[in-house]
Amino acid sequence: MIIDKVALNDSFEIYDKETILEIIEIFFEEYPGRVKQLNTAIEKKDSALLRTSAHSWKGVISHFHAEEPRKLAKELEEKGAAKDFDNTEQIKEKFLDQIEEMLKELEQIKKDYE
């Protein structure tokens, strides 16, 4: 499990189901662009873009209480801040694998809320 569902349910307790579904849907809609931006940052060795892209990912992931991909996003953010591209491709691949799992879990959560 990537998502801490207990923490997720606790934090979403104040929202109605429609709002939760909307938050999840926005994540799905933004996902391709976020991946593209991250790939571009690493391919072009754009440290500022890597830092801001990873920081943005980190914030969004925090909404879903997914600690492992959040840690990897933080690691990428720190790499960008340090202008260090060593192992960023490997970190990114591990990160995106975690995000893929998170997407599957969010699909199920979405079904549970519908």
Coordinates of C-alpha atoms in Angstrom, one line a residue:
M1 CA 0.0 0.0 0.0
I2 CA 1.3 3.4 -1.0
I3 CA -1.5 5.5 0.5
D4 CA -2.1 5.6 4.2
K5 CA -5.9 5.2 3.9
V6 CA -6.6 5.8 7.6
A7 CA -4.8 9.2 7.4
L8 CA -6.4 9.9 4.1
N9 CA -9.9 9.3 5.5
D10 CA -9.1 11.4 8.6
S11 CA -7.9 14.3 6.5
F12 CA -10.8 14.1 4.1
E13 CA -13.4 13.7 6.9
I14 CA -14.4 17.3 6.6
Y15 CA -15.0 17.1 2.9
D16 CA -18.1 15.8 1.1
K17 CA -17.7 12.9 -1.3
E18 CA -17.9 15.2 -4.4
T19 CA -15.0 17.3 -3.2
I20 CA -12.9 14.2 -2.5
L21 CA -13.7 12.8 -6.0
E22 CA -12.8 16.2 -7.5
I23 CA -9.4 16.3 -5.7
I24 CA -8.6 12.8 -7.0
E25 CA -9.8 13.7 -10.5
I26 CA -7.6 16.8 -10.6
F27 CA -4.7 14.7 -9.7
F28 CA -5.5 12.3 -12.6
E29 CA -5.9 15.3 -15.0
E30 CA -2.6 16.9 -14.0
Y31 CA -0.6 13.7 -13.9
P32 CA 0.5 13.6 -17.6
G33 CA 1.7 17.2 -17.5
R34 CA 3.6 16.7 -14.2
V35 CA 5.3 13.6 -15.6
K36 CA 6.3 15.5 -18.8
Q37 CA 7.7 18.4 -16.8
L38 CA 9.7 16.1 -14.6
N39 CA 11.1 14.2 -17.6
T40 CA 12.0 17.5 -19.3
A41 CA 13.8 18.8 -16.2
I42 CA 16.0 15.7 -16.0
E43 CA 16.6 15.4 -19.7
K44 CA 17.6 19.0 -20.0
K45 CA 19.4 19.0 -16.7
D46 CA 17.3 22.0 -15.7
S47 CA 17.9 22.2 -11.9
A48 CA 15.4 25.0 -11.3
L49 CA 12.7 23.1 -13.1
L50 CA 13.6 19.8 -11.3
R51 CA 13.4 21.6 -8.0
T52 CA 10.0 23.3 -8.6
S53 CA 8.5 20.2 -10.4
A54 CA 9.5 17.9 -7.5
H55 CA 8.4 20.4 -4.9
S56 CA 5.0 20.6 -6.6
W57 CA 4.7 16.8 -6.8
K58 CA 5.6 16.6 -3.1
G59 CA 2.8 18.9 -2.1
V60 CA 0.2 17.1 -4.2
I61 CA 1.3 13.7 -2.9
S62 CA 1.0 14.9 0.7
H63 CA -2.8 15.3 0.2
F64 CA -3.0 11.6 -0.3
H65 CA -0.7 10.5 2.6
A66 CA 1.7 8.6 0.3
E67 CA 4.9 8.7 2.3
E68 CA 7.2 6.7 0.0
P69 CA 6.7 8.7 -3.2
R70 CA 6.7 11.9 -1.2
K71 CA 10.2 11.0 0.1
L72 CA 11.3 10.4 -3.5
A73 CA 9.9 13.7 -4.6
K74 CA 11.8 15.4 -1.8
E75 CA 15.0 13.7 -2.9
L76 CA 14.5 14.9 -6.4
E77 CA 13.7 18.4 -5.1
E78 CA 17.0 18.4 -3.1
K79 CA 18.9 17.2 -6.2
G80 CA 17.5 20.1 -8.2
A81 CA 18.4 22.5 -5.4
A82 CA 21.9 21.1 -5.3
K83 CA 22.2 21.1 -9.2
D84 CA 23.1 17.4 -8.8
F85 CA 21.8 15.1 -11.5
D86 CA 23.6 11.9 -10.4
N87 CA 21.1 9.1 -10.2
T88 CA 18.1 11.4 -10.9
E89 CA 16.9 9.1 -13.7
Q90 CA 16.9 6.1 -11.3
I91 CA 15.2 8.1 -8.6
K92 CA 12.6 9.3 -11.1
E93 CA 11.9 5.8 -12.3
K94 CA 11.4 4.5 -8.8
F95 CA 9.2 7.6 -8.0
L96 CA 7.0 7.1 -11.1
D97 CA 6.6 3.4 -10.2
Q98 CA 5.3 4.5 -6.8
I99 CA 3.0 7.0 -8.5
E100 CA 1.6 4.3 -10.8
E101 CA 0.7 2.2 -7.7
M102 CA -0.7 5.3 -6.1
L103 CA -2.9 5.9 -9.2
K104 CA -4.3 2.3 -8.9
E105 CA -5.1 2.9 -5.2
L106 CA -6.7 6.2 -6.0
E107 CA -8.9 4.5 -8.7
Q108 CA -10.1 2.1 -6.0
I109 CA -10.7 4.9 -3.5
K110 CA -12.6 6.8 -6.2
K111 CA -14.8 3.7 -6.7
D112 CA -15.4 3.4 -3.0
Y113 CA -16.6 7.1 -2.8
E114 CA -18.8 6.9 -5.9

